[in-house]
PDB file of C-alpha atoms in Angstrom:
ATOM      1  CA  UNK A   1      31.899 -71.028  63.026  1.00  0.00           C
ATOM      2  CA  UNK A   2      30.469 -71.373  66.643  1.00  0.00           C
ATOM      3  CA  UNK A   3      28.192 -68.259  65.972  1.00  0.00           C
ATOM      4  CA  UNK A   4      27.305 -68.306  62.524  1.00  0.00           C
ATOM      5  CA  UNK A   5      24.428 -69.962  61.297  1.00  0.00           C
ATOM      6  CA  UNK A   6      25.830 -73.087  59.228  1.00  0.00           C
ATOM      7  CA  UNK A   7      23.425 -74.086  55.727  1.00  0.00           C
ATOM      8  CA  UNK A   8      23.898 -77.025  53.256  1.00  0.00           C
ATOM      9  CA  UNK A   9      24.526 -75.583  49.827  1.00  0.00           C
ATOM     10  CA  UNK A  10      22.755 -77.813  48.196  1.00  0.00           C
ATOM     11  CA  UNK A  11      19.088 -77.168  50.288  1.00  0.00           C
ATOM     12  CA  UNK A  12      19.868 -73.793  52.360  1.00  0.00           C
ATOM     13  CA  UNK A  13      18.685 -76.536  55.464  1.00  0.00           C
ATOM     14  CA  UNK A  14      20.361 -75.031  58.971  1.00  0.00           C
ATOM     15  CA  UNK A  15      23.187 -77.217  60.162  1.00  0.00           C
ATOM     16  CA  UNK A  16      22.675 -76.746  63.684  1.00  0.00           C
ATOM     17  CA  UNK A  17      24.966 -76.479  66.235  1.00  0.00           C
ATOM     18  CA  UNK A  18      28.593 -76.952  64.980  1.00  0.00           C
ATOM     19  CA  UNK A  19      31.591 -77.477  66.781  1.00  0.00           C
ATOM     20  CA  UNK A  20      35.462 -77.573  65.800  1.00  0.00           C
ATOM     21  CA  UNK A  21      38.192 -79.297  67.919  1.00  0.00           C
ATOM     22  CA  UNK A  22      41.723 -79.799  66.858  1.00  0.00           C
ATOM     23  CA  UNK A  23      45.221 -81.427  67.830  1.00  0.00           C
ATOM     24  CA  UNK A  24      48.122 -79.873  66.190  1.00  0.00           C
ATOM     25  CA  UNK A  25      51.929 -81.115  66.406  1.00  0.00           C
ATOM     26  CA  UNK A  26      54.697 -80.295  64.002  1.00  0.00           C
ATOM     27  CA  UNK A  27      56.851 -83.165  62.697  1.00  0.00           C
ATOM     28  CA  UNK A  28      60.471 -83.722  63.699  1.00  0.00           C
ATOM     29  CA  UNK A  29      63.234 -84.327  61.868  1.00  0.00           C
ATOM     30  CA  UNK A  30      63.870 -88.029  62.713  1.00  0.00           C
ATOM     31  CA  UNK A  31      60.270 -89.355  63.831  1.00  0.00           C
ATOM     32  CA  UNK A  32      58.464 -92.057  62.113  1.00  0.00           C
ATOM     33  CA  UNK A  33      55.230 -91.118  60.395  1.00  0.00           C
ATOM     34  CA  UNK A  34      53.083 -93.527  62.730  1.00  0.00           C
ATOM     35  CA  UNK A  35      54.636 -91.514  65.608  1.00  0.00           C
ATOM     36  CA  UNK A  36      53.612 -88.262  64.212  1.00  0.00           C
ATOM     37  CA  UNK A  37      50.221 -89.104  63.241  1.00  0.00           C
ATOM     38  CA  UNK A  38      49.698 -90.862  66.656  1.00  0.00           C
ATOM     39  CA  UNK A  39      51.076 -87.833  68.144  1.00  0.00           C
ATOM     40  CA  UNK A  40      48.528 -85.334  66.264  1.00  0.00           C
ATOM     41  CA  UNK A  41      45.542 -88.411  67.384  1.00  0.00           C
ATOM     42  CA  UNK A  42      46.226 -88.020  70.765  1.00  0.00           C
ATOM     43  CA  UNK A  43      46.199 -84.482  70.958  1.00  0.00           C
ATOM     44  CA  UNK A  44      42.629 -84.430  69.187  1.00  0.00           C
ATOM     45  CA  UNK A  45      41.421 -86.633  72.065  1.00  0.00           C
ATOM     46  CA  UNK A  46      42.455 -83.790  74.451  1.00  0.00           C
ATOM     47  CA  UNK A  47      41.170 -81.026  72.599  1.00  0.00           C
ATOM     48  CA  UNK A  48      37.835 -83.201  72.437  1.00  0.00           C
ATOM     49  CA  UNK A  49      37.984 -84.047  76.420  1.00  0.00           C
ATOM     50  CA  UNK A  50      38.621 -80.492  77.050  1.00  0.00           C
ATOM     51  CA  UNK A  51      35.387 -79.330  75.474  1.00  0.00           C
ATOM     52  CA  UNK A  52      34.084 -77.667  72.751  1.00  0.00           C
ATOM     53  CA  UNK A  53      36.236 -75.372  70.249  1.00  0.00           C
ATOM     54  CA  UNK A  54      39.661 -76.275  71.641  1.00  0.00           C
ATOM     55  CA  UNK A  55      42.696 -76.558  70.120  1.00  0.00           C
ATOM     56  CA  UNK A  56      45.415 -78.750  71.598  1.00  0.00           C
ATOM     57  CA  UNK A  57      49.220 -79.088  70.743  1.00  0.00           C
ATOM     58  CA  UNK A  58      50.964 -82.597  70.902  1.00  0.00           C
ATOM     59  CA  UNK A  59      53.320 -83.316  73.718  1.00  0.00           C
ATOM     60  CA  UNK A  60      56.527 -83.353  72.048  1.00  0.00           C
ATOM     61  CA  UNK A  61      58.041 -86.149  70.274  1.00  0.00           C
ATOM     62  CA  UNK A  62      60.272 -88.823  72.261  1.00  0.00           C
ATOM     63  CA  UNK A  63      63.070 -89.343  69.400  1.00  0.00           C
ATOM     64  CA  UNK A  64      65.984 -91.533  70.775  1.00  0.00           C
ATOM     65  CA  UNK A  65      69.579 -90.558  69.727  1.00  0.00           C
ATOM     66  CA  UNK A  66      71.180 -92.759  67.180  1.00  0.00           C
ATOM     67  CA  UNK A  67      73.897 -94.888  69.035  1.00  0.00           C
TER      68      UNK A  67
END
């Protein structure tokens, strides 16, 4: 995306520079979905304190055995 010249559809206007960060995490069996989604938040962050075009995985997930 970095290197290709972005246009609206609608007026063929240039976009300018575009940029495309992401966090990515996979669920676990056994986390809550405010965990998860938290999780996948705070790896965006990263990826967007990083710099530019990074993607970032989520620390694992901190899921406490049933007693």
């Amino acid at each position: 995306v970095s290197k290709k010249q972005m246009k609206t559809k609608l007026t063929g206007v240039a976009l300018g520079h575009i940029t495309m960060s992401f966090g990515v995490t996979q669920y676990a069996v056994g986390e809550s979905m405010d965990a998860f989604v938290e999780r996948a938040d705070s790896a965006l962050y990263a990826a967007k304190a990083a710099g530019r075009n990074k993607v970032t995985p989520a620390d694992p997930p901190q899921i406490r055995a049933a007693s």
